[in-house]
Structure formats: C-alpha cells, structure tokens
Amino acid sequence: MNGDSLLDKLDSSMLQLARETQNRDGSLERFASDAGFASVDDALRAIANTLQIAVADLAERPPDLECLNGFPAKIIYRHNVFPLYRDGESMVLGTSNPFDLQAIDAAGAALTMPVVPAVVFPDELNKLIKTHLGLGAETVEGLIALQPENSTGIEMLEEISDDGSEDAEQAKQASVVRLVNEILSEAVEARTSDVHIEIHQTGIKLRYRIDGVLQRQPTPPEIDRFRNAIISRLKILAKMNIAEKRVPQDGRIKLRVGGRDVDVRVSVIPMLFGEGIVLRILDKSKMDFSLSGVGLTDDLYRDFNRLIHLPHGIVLVTGPTGSGKTTTLYSALNEIKSEDTKIITTEDPIEYHLDGINQIQVNHKVGLTFAACLRSILRHDPDVVLVGEIRDLETAENATQASLTGHMVFSTLHTNDSAGAFMRLKDMGVEPFLVASTLEGVLAQRLIRRVCPECRQPHTLAREDIPDDFPWDQYTANGTTAYRAVGCRECRGTGYRGRMGIFELLLVNEEIRHLAAERAATSDIQKAAIRNGMRTLRQDGWRKVLEGTSTIEEVMRVTKFDNVVS
C-alpha cells in the first residue's frame, strides 16, 4: 500500500500490530508510517472504523463543557481523554487511543454511568485539554490535587528515614509522595509483577509487566520534571543511599495496599540518562503455594509428588528468570513439611516467609554464600534442604555431597530444558558419575498466558497455518475447539488474563544415569527421557491449547520447535 492510499478497515493482523505499537510506543506514528498511511489521523480513522467507534467531528458538534463538572481531572491527565457530551444516558469520551479500555472503565466507575468512546485526533485532543485545563505543570498537579494524601490506600510498614539532603527534601513533597503511592497502588491492582521506570533522552517512561508482557502506561509528559524526586523517593523507601548514583543498588519496601501486605524488591541501575528502577511486586495475598495451584496436571502431579518424597537425592527446577521456579519449590516444601521433617532453605532473597520452615537469607557482603550456608546447614541435622540456586562448582559439589549423605536437596538451575541440567552441572565441574548417581529428577517450566474467558473466540485451525509439531491428528480426531485472543475490558484489551505453567518432567532411570555418566549429549538424554514417557514443554503447551485455556501464538512465544524424535 502506498502513502496516498487509505484503508477503510484493517484486518485482524494489522489491528493487532496497531495495538502493540500503541502499547509499546505510546503513539501510532510508527504504525502509520509502516502501514503506508499518510498520517496518524488516517490510521486512527481506519482503526475506528474497524472497531466500530465513531470519529468525533468537533467542528460540527463542539464539546459540552458542562461535562467537565464532576469529571475527575486525574482521568483526563493520565489517559489523555476528554468528556465531549452526553448522549442519552451515556457519556461520550474523546480519546486518541481507542485501545485504552482502562480509560473507559475508570470514567464509567467515576461517573456511575455508561461511557462510550469516540476518536478525537491527537492534535485536536491535546488542544482541548490545554485550552480548558491549563498548561505545563498544572497537568501533573491536577493529577493529584483532588486526592487526599492517603487516597491510594497505601500504608508503609517500616519507618522511613532520610539524610536530610536536598534530594531527600524534594522526595518528601506531597505531590511526589502521592505520585509514587499511585504508581505502586495501580501496579498492585493491575496484577503487575514488575514496574519498570526508565529514563530516556525524551523523558521518563513507565511500563508494567502484566502476565509476563510489558505494557506502556500513559503518563502526562510534564511528569518528567518529577523524575529525580520519584527515584529519590523510591530509594528512600527501599533504604538505599540516595546520594550514590554511580553504582547499582538493591533494596526492599514493605507496604500494605488496600489491606493486603505487599513486598516490593527494588533494583536501581545507573544508565545513560539517569537511574533506571525496576520494582518486583510480591503480593502475598495472591500466592497459592500448592502443587495443584501451580498447575501440574494429574499425571505430572503424581510423578512429581513421588519424586519430592524420596529420602535422598537432588531434584532441580529449571527455567529462565520469572518462570515460577521459586513458587514450584515453595509448593513442594509445603507438600512435604511435617512435624517429623526438618526443612532448611538458603535463599537470595527470601521472597516469602513459609510457616514451619527455617529460612536463611544469603549475604555476600559477609561471606554468607549459598555454598557457605549449605556447609553450615548440614550441621543442623536437616532432612530436606533447599538451595535457592546452584550458581557455581562449590555450591554444586556441596549439594551433591549433601544428597550422598542422606539428605533431600531441592534447587534451581538456569537451563533451557530438563535434559540440559546434566550438561550444565558437568560444565560447572561436577564429576559426571556424581551427577548420574545423585540427580533424581528435573522439572523444566515456563509460564504462558491464559486466554481471557470473557472474550475468547472459537477458531478453526488451518493445517498450513500452524507449526508442524502441533498434534494435528489429536485436534481433528477429538473435535476439540481452539480459541484465539480478542481483547476486552476484563483483560485490558490484551486477550489474556492470568498465567499458568507448562512443564517438562524428566525422571532419571538407569538408562539416563548411564548416559549421564558417559557424558552423553543433551539430545541423547532428551530422546531417552521421551522414550521413557516425558512430555516436552512444547507438547504440554499444545495440550493447553487443545484444552482451550491458551492459544497457539502464546505457546510459540515461550517455547521452541520440537525437532527431537524418540
């Protein structure tokens, strides 16, 4: 399509590309250019036609300014919207982001009436807001001016102290305190796992990772002048040195949001245009430390449960950062804990407190490493030991010796699949015969998003459009229904809501022990495990697609093609 032509409507793939561009960049400029539209306005018109949303003609029907009375300024500034007029029992809300369902929900909840979106082109919308609500800093101040200081429902659970510096004084300003509180409270309410506050040459960018995917959060451009104060405020809450801006720092914030206890792990790293912050949010009320809650199917639960009840040996859980390894191990400990079993863990950091289990926080500054902890733990007569992660030869050797002396050892390892754990331990320097004799099982896992049950649509698959390793025969023979993600208010327009695990459980038998002792290739171990009945990550993902709980696109996003044959 050339730059002079226009599309009245977009197909589903182009609409999804537009949505992703808007969420990522905060505008449609790149999409409009790549898709061949003459302007962003033309792209917006095509999107509006596709979504069956009206395009507001402000010249023909100017906004009714009476609608501003009682309409929260906070919603206008955050979502870049403007109330246009009433249409019967509904309020028509002007927006230049037709994908922002949060704005519709927020306005509807505030007004207690139906809200209907109408597309207003960006320049016209910005002019409306500036004309009727002021310029510059007033936008940020308006964002928070109508709220009492504790309106976000946030309560700090630890005493806050600072060094009295100029940065600290700026961080204590009421506007900064409320902005930070609002970032934290909104993140918790949106089920965010990580908040990314990034400083770029063009200003501050705020992104939430929800269900494993980053989503750009709309913020007024004038918030950029608060960026240093926001960072200082977060560093104070996390008990960091706010004067030190040259080295990375880590800290922790304990707070209560809406009556729920929440831990926030804070990481600060100096970057080109300022310090970047990532907040890992651990909502204790949302955690379910049970193997059934993890999402293991009945057959996997049976095999894994038998594995963790062994009297000695090593059980590993593998996967990338954020794949749910710690949750799985905590669930396993809860499954086996009892009054006649002593369990000790060494973690970095301790993410959650577990009743009835002794937990040790690693402290590298004083030499309390995983390996040092493990040596001391064995003198406390444990039955089960959890080592947060095997990172080096010393820790691996100590874990091996612990299993050889009659202890059950749980730990995590960073590998792409279960069979890769053998080679990873050997690469660390552990003798192959020790790996073969102590390792009892490896559970590899990933997290995939659940397709939203409110808006999912049945989808008839075409053989040529799906990967070759998809179980086509099972799909056609069983008459199962596949679904595709659409997007609605319940899932914030993403088409997905919540996550679940997919798993690959390798049970070590005599054949695999022999292969491991002989330094066999990872692919040979994987083939032997498949012959022994192992289902790969990809196969478990396809199972979720056939069950109607996820989509083909989601499985392809987190797993690679299976080219191993038994």
Coordinates of C-alpha atoms in Angstrom, one line a residue:
M1 CA 0.0 0.0 0.0
N2 CA 1.5 3.4 -0.9
G3 CA 1.4 6.6 1.1
D4 CA -1.5 8.1 -0.9
S5 CA -3.9 5.2 -0.4
L6 CA -6.2 4.6 2.5
L7 CA -7.8 1.6 4.1
D8 CA -11.3 1.9 5.4
K9 CA -10.7 -1.0 7.7
L10 CA -7.9 -3.1 9.0
D11 CA -7.6 -6.9 9.0
S12 CA -7.0 -8.7 12.3
S13 CA -3.2 -8.9 12.0
M14 CA -2.9 -5.2 11.2
L15 CA -5.2 -4.3 14.0
Q16 CA -3.1 -6.3 16.4
L17 CA 0.1 -4.6 15.1
A18 CA -1.5 -1.2 15.7
R19 CA -2.5 -2.2 19.3
E20 CA 1.0 -3.5 20.0
T21 CA 2.6 -0.3 18.6
Q22 CA 0.3 1.9 20.6
N23 CA 1.0 0.0 23.8
R24 CA 4.8 -0.1 23.2
D25 CA 5.4 3.4 21.9
G26 CA 2.5 5.4 23.3
S27 CA 1.6 6.6 19.8
L28 CA 0.7 5.3 16.4
E29 CA 3.3 7.2 14.4
R30 CA 5.5 4.1 13.6
F31 CA 2.4 2.0 12.7
A32 CA 1.0 4.7 10.4
S33 CA 4.4 5.0 8.6
D34 CA 5.0 1.3 8.3
A35 CA 1.4 0.6 7.1
G36 CA 1.6 3.3 4.5
F37 CA -0.9 5.8 5.9
A38 CA -0.4 9.4 5.0
S39 CA -0.8 10.5 8.7
V40 CA -1.6 9.2 12.2
D41 CA -5.1 10.7 11.7
D42 CA -5.7 8.4 8.7
A43 CA -4.5 5.4 10.6
L44 CA -6.8 6.3 13.6
R45 CA -9.8 6.7 11.2
A46 CA -9.2 3.2 9.9
I47 CA -8.8 1.7 13.4
A48 CA -12.0 3.5 14.5
N49 CA -13.9 2.0 11.5
T50 CA -12.6 -1.4 12.3
L51 CA -13.6 -1.2 15.9
Q52 CA -16.9 0.4 15.0
I53 CA -16.0 3.5 17.1
A54 CA -17.3 6.9 16.0
V55 CA -14.8 9.7 14.9
A56 CA -15.8 12.9 16.7
D57 CA -16.3 16.0 14.5
L58 CA -15.6 18.8 16.9
A59 CA -16.4 21.5 14.3
E60 CA -19.8 20.1 13.8
R61 CA -20.5 19.4 17.5
P62 CA -18.2 21.2 19.9
P63 CA -17.7 19.6 23.4
D64 CA -20.3 20.4 26.1
L65 CA -18.0 22.0 28.8
E66 CA -20.7 21.3 31.4
C67 CA -19.5 17.7 31.2
L68 CA -16.2 18.7 32.9
N69 CA -18.2 19.4 36.1
G70 CA -17.6 16.3 38.3
F71 CA -15.4 14.6 35.8
P72 CA -12.1 13.6 37.6
A73 CA -9.2 15.6 36.2
K74 CA -7.0 12.6 37.2
I75 CA -8.6 10.5 34.4
I76 CA -8.1 13.3 31.8
Y77 CA -4.4 13.7 32.5
R78 CA -3.5 10.1 32.9
H79 CA -5.4 8.7 30.0
N80 CA -5.3 11.8 27.7
V81 CA -9.1 11.8 27.3
F82 CA -11.8 14.5 27.3
P83 CA -15.6 14.3 28.1
L84 CA -17.4 15.5 25.0
Y85 CA -21.1 15.4 25.6
R86 CA -24.0 13.3 26.9
D87 CA -25.8 11.0 24.5
G88 CA -28.9 9.9 26.3
E89 CA -27.9 8.1 29.4
S90 CA -24.3 7.7 28.3
M91 CA -21.2 10.0 28.3
V92 CA -19.2 10.2 25.1
L93 CA -15.5 10.3 25.9
G94 CA -13.0 11.6 23.4
T95 CA -9.7 9.6 23.1
S96 CA -6.9 9.3 20.6
N97 CA -6.1 5.8 21.9
P98 CA -9.1 3.6 21.0
F99 CA -7.3 0.6 22.6
D100 CA -7.2 2.2 26.1
L101 CA -10.1 0.3 27.7
Q102 CA -8.8 1.4 31.2
A103 CA -9.9 4.9 30.4
I104 CA -13.5 3.8 29.7
D105 CA -13.6 1.7 32.8
A106 CA -12.2 4.5 35.0
A107 CA -14.6 7.1 33.6
G108 CA -17.6 4.7 33.9
A109 CA -16.7 3.9 37.5
A110 CA -16.2 7.5 38.5
L111 CA -19.5 8.7 36.8
T112 CA -21.5 5.6 37.6
M113 CA -22.9 5.7 34.1
P114 CA -22.2 4.1 30.7
V115 CA -19.3 5.6 28.8
V116 CA -18.9 5.4 25.0
P117 CA -15.6 6.2 23.3
A118 CA -15.2 8.5 20.3
V119 CA -11.9 9.0 18.5
V120 CA -10.5 12.5 18.6
F121 CA -7.3 13.1 16.6
P122 CA -4.3 13.7 18.8
D123 CA -3.6 17.4 17.9
E124 CA -7.3 18.3 18.5
L125 CA -7.4 16.4 21.8
N126 CA -4.2 18.0 23.1
K127 CA -5.6 21.4 22.2
L128 CA -8.9 20.7 24.0
I129 CA -7.1 19.7 27.2
K130 CA -4.7 22.6 27.2
T131 CA -7.4 25.1 26.4
H132 CA -9.8 24.0 29.1
L133 CA -7.5 22.6 31.8
G134 CA -4.3 24.7 31.6
L135 CA -0.7 24.2 30.5
G136 CA 2.6 22.9 31.9
A137 CA 2.9 21.8 35.5
E138 CA -0.8 22.3 36.2
T139 CA -1.4 19.0 34.5
V140 CA 0.6 17.0 36.9
E141 CA -0.6 19.0 39.9
G142 CA -4.2 18.4 38.6
L143 CA -3.5 14.7 38.5
I144 CA -3.1 14.6 42.3
A145 CA -4.6 17.8 43.6
L146 CA -8.1 16.5 44.2
Q147 CA -6.9 13.5 46.2
P148 CA -6.2 13.3 50.0
E149 CA -2.7 12.0 50.6
N150 CA -3.8 8.5 51.7
S151 CA -6.4 8.1 48.9
T152 CA -4.3 5.3 47.3
G153 CA -4.8 3.1 50.4
I154 CA -1.0 2.7 50.8
E155 CA 0.5 2.2 54.3
M156 CA 4.2 1.8 54.8
L157 CA 5.0 -1.0 57.2
E158 CA 8.5 0.3 58.1
E159 CA 9.8 3.6 59.4
I160 CA 11.1 6.0 56.7
S161 CA 14.3 7.9 57.3
D162 CA 16.4 10.1 55.1
D163 CA 19.7 12.0 55.2
G164 CA 18.2 15.5 55.1
S165 CA 19.8 16.3 51.7
E166 CA 18.2 18.4 49.0
D167 CA 17.2 15.3 47.1
A168 CA 15.5 13.9 50.2
E169 CA 13.6 17.1 50.8
Q170 CA 12.3 17.0 47.2
A171 CA 11.3 13.4 47.7
K172 CA 9.1 14.4 50.7
Q173 CA 7.0 16.8 48.8
A174 CA 3.3 15.9 49.0
S175 CA 3.0 15.7 45.2
V176 CA 5.9 13.3 44.9
V177 CA 4.7 11.1 47.7
R178 CA 1.3 10.8 46.1
L179 CA 2.7 10.1 42.6
V180 CA 4.8 7.3 43.9
N181 CA 2.0 5.9 46.0
E182 CA -0.3 6.0 43.0
I183 CA 2.3 4.1 40.8
L184 CA 2.5 1.4 43.5
S185 CA -1.2 1.1 44.2
E186 CA -2.1 1.0 40.5
A187 CA 0.6 -1.7 39.9
V188 CA -0.8 -3.9 42.6
E189 CA -4.4 -3.5 41.4
A190 CA -3.4 -4.3 37.8
R191 CA -1.7 -7.6 38.9
T192 CA 1.7 -6.3 37.9
S193 CA 4.7 -8.4 38.6
D194 CA 7.3 -5.7 37.7
V195 CA 7.2 -2.0 37.4
H196 CA 9.9 -0.5 35.0
I197 CA 10.7 3.2 35.5
E198 CA 13.1 4.1 32.7
I199 CA 14.8 7.4 32.0
H200 CA 15.3 8.2 28.3
Q201 CA 16.5 11.3 26.5
T202 CA 12.9 12.2 25.7
G203 CA 11.8 11.8 29.3
I204 CA 10.5 9.2 31.8
K205 CA 8.8 6.0 30.6
L206 CA 6.6 3.9 32.9
R207 CA 5.8 0.2 32.0
Y208 CA 4.1 -2.6 33.9
R209 CA 4.8 -6.2 33.3
I210 CA 1.4 -7.9 33.4
D211 CA 1.1 -11.6 32.8
G212 CA 4.7 -11.7 31.7
V213 CA 4.3 -9.0 29.0
L214 CA 5.4 -5.3 29.3
Q215 CA 2.6 -2.7 28.8
R216 CA 3.3 1.0 28.4
Q217 CA 1.4 3.1 31.0
P218 CA 0.1 6.5 29.9
T219 CA 1.6 9.4 31.9
P220 CA 1.3 13.2 31.3
P221 CA 4.5 14.5 29.7
E222 CA 5.0 17.1 32.5
I223 CA 5.7 14.3 34.9
D224 CA 9.3 14.3 33.6
R225 CA 10.2 17.2 35.8
F226 CA 9.5 14.9 38.9
R227 CA 11.7 12.1 37.7
N228 CA 14.6 12.7 40.0
A229 CA 12.3 13.2 43.0
I230 CA 10.4 10.0 42.2
I231 CA 13.6 8.0 42.0
S232 CA 14.8 9.5 45.3
R233 CA 11.5 8.7 47.0
L234 CA 11.7 5.1 45.9
K235 CA 15.4 4.9 47.1
I236 CA 14.4 6.3 50.5
L237 CA 11.6 3.8 50.9
A238 CA 13.9 1.0 49.9
K239 CA 16.6 2.2 52.4
M240 CA 19.2 2.9 49.8
N241 CA 21.8 5.6 49.7
I242 CA 20.1 8.4 47.6
A243 CA 23.4 10.3 47.2
E244 CA 25.0 7.3 45.5
K245 CA 24.1 7.4 41.8
R246 CA 27.2 5.7 40.3
V247 CA 26.7 2.0 41.3
P248 CA 23.7 -0.4 41.2
Q249 CA 21.8 -0.8 44.5
D250 CA 19.2 -3.2 45.7
G251 CA 16.6 -2.7 48.4
R252 CA 13.1 -3.7 49.7
I253 CA 9.9 -1.9 50.5
K254 CA 7.2 -3.4 52.8
L255 CA 3.8 -1.9 52.5
R256 CA 0.1 -2.5 52.8
V257 CA -2.2 -1.8 49.8
G258 CA -5.9 -2.0 50.4
G259 CA -5.4 -4.1 53.4
R260 CA -3.0 -6.6 51.6
D261 CA 0.6 -7.0 52.6
V262 CA 2.9 -6.5 49.7
D263 CA 6.7 -6.8 49.4
V264 CA 8.5 -4.8 46.7
R265 CA 12.0 -5.6 45.7
V266 CA 13.8 -2.6 44.3
S267 CA 16.7 -2.6 41.9
V268 CA 18.4 0.6 40.8
I269 CA 21.0 0.8 38.0
P270 CA 22.7 3.9 36.7
M271 CA 22.1 4.3 32.9
L272 CA 23.0 6.9 30.2
F273 CA 20.3 9.5 31.0
G274 CA 19.7 8.7 34.7
E275 CA 19.0 5.9 37.1
G276 CA 16.6 3.2 36.0
I277 CA 14.4 1.4 38.5
V278 CA 12.7 -2.0 38.4
L279 CA 10.2 -2.9 41.2
R280 CA 9.4 -6.6 41.6
I281 CA 6.0 -6.8 43.3
L282 CA 5.3 -9.7 45.6
D283 CA 1.6 -9.7 46.6
K284 CA 1.4 -12.2 49.5
S285 CA -2.4 -12.4 49.4
K286 CA -2.3 -13.7 45.8
M287 CA 0.1 -16.5 46.3
D288 CA -1.1 -20.1 46.4
F289 CA 1.8 -22.4 47.4
S290 CA 0.3 -25.7 46.5
L291 CA 1.2 -28.1 43.7
S292 CA -2.4 -28.1 42.5
G293 CA -2.2 -24.3 42.4
V294 CA 1.0 -24.4 40.3
G295 CA -1.0 -26.0 37.5
L296 CA 0.5 -29.5 37.3
T297 CA -1.8 -32.0 35.5
D298 CA -2.8 -35.1 37.4
D299 CA -0.2 -37.3 35.8
L300 CA 2.6 -34.8 36.4
Y301 CA 1.5 -34.1 39.9
R302 CA 1.6 -37.9 40.7
D303 CA 5.1 -38.3 39.4
F304 CA 6.5 -35.1 40.9
N305 CA 4.9 -35.8 44.2
R306 CA 6.5 -39.2 44.3
L307 CA 9.8 -37.6 43.4
I308 CA 9.9 -35.0 46.2
H309 CA 9.0 -37.6 48.8
L310 CA 12.2 -39.6 48.1
P311 CA 14.5 -40.0 51.2
H312 CA 17.6 -38.5 49.4
G313 CA 18.9 -37.2 46.1
I314 CA 18.7 -33.9 44.1
V315 CA 15.6 -32.5 42.5
L316 CA 16.1 -29.5 40.2
V317 CA 13.6 -27.0 38.8
T318 CA 14.9 -25.2 35.7
G319 CA 13.8 -22.3 33.6
P320 CA 14.6 -18.6 32.9
T321 CA 14.1 -15.8 35.5
G322 CA 10.4 -15.2 36.2
S323 CA 9.2 -18.7 35.1
G324 CA 7.8 -19.6 38.5
K325 CA 10.6 -21.8 39.8
T326 CA 10.5 -20.5 43.3
T327 CA 6.8 -20.9 43.5
T328 CA 7.1 -24.5 42.5
L329 CA 9.8 -25.2 45.0
Y330 CA 7.8 -23.5 47.8
S331 CA 4.8 -25.6 46.9
A332 CA 6.9 -28.7 47.0
L333 CA 8.1 -27.8 50.5
N334 CA 4.6 -27.2 51.7
E335 CA 3.6 -30.6 50.3
I336 CA 6.2 -32.5 52.3
K337 CA 6.6 -30.4 55.5
S338 CA 5.5 -32.1 58.8
E339 CA 6.4 -32.2 62.4
D340 CA 8.9 -35.0 61.9
T341 CA 10.7 -33.4 59.0
K342 CA 13.2 -30.6 59.4
I343 CA 13.5 -28.3 56.3
I344 CA 16.0 -25.5 55.9
T345 CA 16.3 -23.2 53.0
T346 CA 19.0 -20.8 51.9
E347 CA 17.7 -18.1 49.5
D348 CA 18.8 -14.9 47.8
P349 CA 16.5 -13.2 48.5
I350 CA 13.8 -14.8 50.7
E351 CA 10.7 -13.9 48.7
Y352 CA 8.1 -15.3 51.1
H353 CA 8.0 -16.5 54.7
L354 CA 6.9 -20.1 55.0
D355 CA 5.5 -21.3 58.3
G356 CA 7.2 -24.4 59.7
I357 CA 10.3 -24.0 57.5
N358 CA 13.7 -22.5 58.6
Q359 CA 14.8 -19.9 56.0
I360 CA 18.3 -18.3 55.7
Q361 CA 19.0 -15.1 53.8
V362 CA 22.2 -15.2 51.7
N363 CA 24.6 -12.2 52.5
H364 CA 27.5 -12.0 50.1
K365 CA 28.9 -8.9 51.9
V366 CA 29.8 -11.1 55.0
G367 CA 30.7 -14.2 53.0
L368 CA 27.4 -16.0 53.7
T369 CA 27.1 -17.5 50.2
F370 CA 25.0 -20.5 49.1
A371 CA 27.9 -22.8 49.5
A372 CA 28.8 -21.4 53.0
C373 CA 25.2 -21.7 54.1
L374 CA 24.9 -25.3 52.8
R375 CA 28.0 -26.3 54.8
S376 CA 26.5 -24.9 58.0
I377 CA 23.0 -26.2 57.3
L378 CA 24.2 -29.8 57.3
R379 CA 25.4 -29.4 60.9
H380 CA 21.8 -28.6 61.9
D381 CA 20.6 -32.1 61.1
P382 CA 18.1 -31.3 58.3
D383 CA 16.1 -33.8 56.4
V384 CA 15.4 -31.5 53.4
V385 CA 17.5 -28.6 52.1
L386 CA 16.5 -26.0 49.6
V387 CA 19.3 -24.1 47.9
G388 CA 17.9 -21.1 46.1
E389 CA 20.2 -21.5 43.0
I390 CA 23.2 -23.6 42.0
R391 CA 25.5 -21.0 40.5
D392 CA 29.0 -22.4 40.9
L393 CA 31.1 -25.5 41.4
E394 CA 31.4 -25.1 45.2
T395 CA 27.6 -25.0 45.7
A396 CA 27.0 -27.8 43.2
E397 CA 29.6 -30.0 45.0
N398 CA 28.2 -29.3 48.4
A399 CA 24.6 -30.1 47.2
T400 CA 26.0 -33.4 45.7
Q401 CA 27.7 -34.3 49.0
A402 CA 24.5 -33.5 51.0
S403 CA 22.5 -35.9 48.8
L404 CA 25.1 -38.6 49.2
T405 CA 25.0 -38.3 53.0
G406 CA 21.2 -38.9 53.1
H407 CA 19.6 -35.5 52.5
M408 CA 17.0 -34.5 50.0
V409 CA 18.2 -31.4 48.2
F410 CA 16.0 -29.1 46.1
S411 CA 17.4 -26.3 44.0
T412 CA 17.0 -24.3 40.7
L413 CA 19.2 -24.1 37.7
H414 CA 19.1 -21.9 34.6
T415 CA 18.8 -24.2 31.6
N416 CA 16.5 -24.2 28.5
D417 CA 15.1 -27.7 29.2
S418 CA 15.3 -30.5 31.7
A419 CA 17.9 -32.6 29.8
G420 CA 20.3 -29.6 29.8
A421 CA 20.7 -29.8 33.6
F422 CA 23.1 -32.7 33.2
M423 CA 25.4 -30.8 30.9
R424 CA 25.2 -27.6 33.0
L425 CA 26.4 -29.4 36.1
K426 CA 29.2 -31.0 34.2
D427 CA 30.2 -27.7 32.7
M428 CA 30.5 -26.3 36.3
G429 CA 33.0 -29.1 37.0
V430 CA 30.9 -31.7 38.8
E431 CA 32.1 -35.3 38.0
P432 CA 29.6 -37.0 35.6
F433 CA 29.4 -40.1 37.9
L434 CA 28.3 -37.9 40.8
V435 CA 25.7 -36.1 38.6
A436 CA 24.4 -39.5 37.5
S437 CA 24.2 -41.0 40.9
T438 CA 22.6 -38.1 42.8
L439 CA 20.2 -36.4 40.4
E440 CA 16.7 -37.9 40.7
G441 CA 14.6 -35.6 38.5
V442 CA 14.5 -32.3 36.7
L443 CA 11.3 -30.2 36.2
A444 CA 11.6 -27.6 33.5
Q445 CA 8.9 -25.0 33.3
R446 CA 7.6 -21.8 31.7
L447 CA 4.6 -19.5 32.2
I448 CA 2.1 -18.9 29.4
R449 CA -0.8 -16.6 29.5
R450 CA -4.4 -17.9 29.9
V451 CA -6.7 -16.8 27.1
C452 CA -9.4 -14.5 28.5
P453 CA -12.6 -16.5 29.1
E454 CA -14.7 -13.4 28.6
C455 CA -13.7 -12.5 25.1
R456 CA -12.0 -15.6 23.6
Q457 CA -13.4 -16.7 20.2
P458 CA -13.5 -20.2 18.7
H459 CA -11.1 -20.5 15.9
T460 CA -11.0 -23.1 13.2
L461 CA -7.3 -24.0 12.5
A462 CA -5.9 -24.5 9.0
R463 CA -3.2 -27.1 8.7
E464 CA -0.9 -24.8 6.7
D465 CA -1.1 -22.0 9.3
I466 CA 0.2 -23.9 12.3
P467 CA 3.6 -25.4 13.3
D468 CA 4.5 -28.8 12.0
D469 CA 4.9 -30.2 15.6
F470 CA 1.3 -29.3 16.5
P471 CA -0.7 -32.5 17.3
W472 CA -3.0 -32.1 14.3
D473 CA -4.3 -35.7 14.4
Q474 CA -5.4 -35.2 18.0
Y475 CA -7.0 -31.9 17.2
T476 CA -9.1 -33.4 14.3
A477 CA -9.8 -36.8 16.0
N478 CA -11.1 -35.4 19.3
G479 CA -13.1 -32.5 17.8
T480 CA -11.6 -30.1 20.3
T481 CA -12.1 -26.3 20.0
A482 CA -9.1 -23.9 19.6
Y483 CA -9.5 -20.3 20.7
R484 CA -7.9 -17.1 19.8
A485 CA -7.3 -14.0 21.9
V486 CA -9.5 -10.9 21.1
G487 CA -9.4 -8.3 23.9
C488 CA -12.0 -6.8 26.2
R489 CA -12.2 -4.6 29.3
E490 CA -11.7 -7.6 31.7
C491 CA -8.3 -8.4 30.2
R492 CA -7.3 -4.7 29.5
G493 CA -7.5 -5.3 25.7
T494 CA -4.8 -8.0 25.6
G495 CA -6.9 -11.0 25.1
Y496 CA -5.3 -12.8 28.0
R497 CA -5.8 -12.8 31.8
G498 CA -3.6 -14.7 34.3
R499 CA -0.9 -17.2 33.7
M500 CA -0.3 -20.9 34.1
G501 CA 2.6 -23.2 34.0
I502 CA 3.7 -25.6 31.3
F503 CA 6.1 -28.4 32.4
E504 CA 8.6 -30.9 31.3
L505 CA 9.4 -33.6 34.0
L506 CA 12.5 -35.7 33.4
L507 CA 12.6 -38.7 35.7
V508 CA 16.0 -40.3 36.0
N509 CA 16.1 -44.0 35.2
E510 CA 19.0 -46.4 34.8
E511 CA 19.3 -45.6 31.0
I512 CA 19.6 -41.9 31.7
R513 CA 22.1 -42.5 34.6
H514 CA 24.3 -44.5 32.2
L515 CA 24.1 -41.8 29.5
A516 CA 24.9 -39.1 32.1
A517 CA 27.9 -41.0 33.5
E518 CA 29.2 -41.5 29.9
R519 CA 29.0 -37.7 29.2
A520 CA 26.3 -38.3 26.5
A521 CA 25.0 -35.3 24.6
T522 CA 21.9 -33.4 25.9
S523 CA 19.9 -34.5 22.8
D524 CA 20.6 -38.2 23.6
I525 CA 19.4 -37.7 27.2
Q526 CA 16.3 -36.0 26.0
K527 CA 15.5 -38.8 23.5
A528 CA 15.9 -41.3 26.3
A529 CA 13.5 -39.3 28.5
I530 CA 10.9 -39.1 25.8
R531 CA 11.1 -42.8 25.3
N532 CA 10.5 -43.1 29.0
G533 CA 7.3 -41.1 28.7
M534 CA 8.4 -37.5 29.2
R535 CA 6.2 -34.8 27.6
T536 CA 8.2 -31.8 26.4
L537 CA 7.4 -28.2 27.3
R538 CA 6.1 -27.6 23.7
Q539 CA 3.9 -30.7 24.0
D540 CA 2.5 -29.6 27.3
G541 CA 1.8 -26.2 25.8
W542 CA -0.1 -27.8 22.9
R543 CA -2.1 -29.7 25.5
K544 CA -3.2 -26.4 27.0
V545 CA -4.3 -25.2 23.5
L546 CA -6.4 -28.3 23.0
E547 CA -7.9 -27.8 26.4
G548 CA -8.9 -24.3 25.3
T549 CA -7.0 -22.5 28.1
S550 CA -4.3 -20.8 25.9
T551 CA -3.5 -20.1 22.3
I552 CA -1.1 -21.3 19.6
E553 CA 0.5 -17.9 19.5
E554 CA 1.2 -18.0 23.2
V555 CA 2.9 -21.4 23.1
M556 CA 5.0 -20.3 20.2
R557 CA 6.0 -17.2 22.1
V558 CA 7.6 -19.1 25.0
T559 CA 8.7 -22.4 23.5
K560 CA 10.9 -23.5 20.6
F561 CA 10.1 -26.0 17.9
D562 CA 10.3 -29.7 18.9
N563 CA 12.7 -31.4 16.5
V564 CA 13.7 -34.3 18.8
V565 CA 12.4 -37.7 17.7
S566 CA 12.3 -40.6 20.0

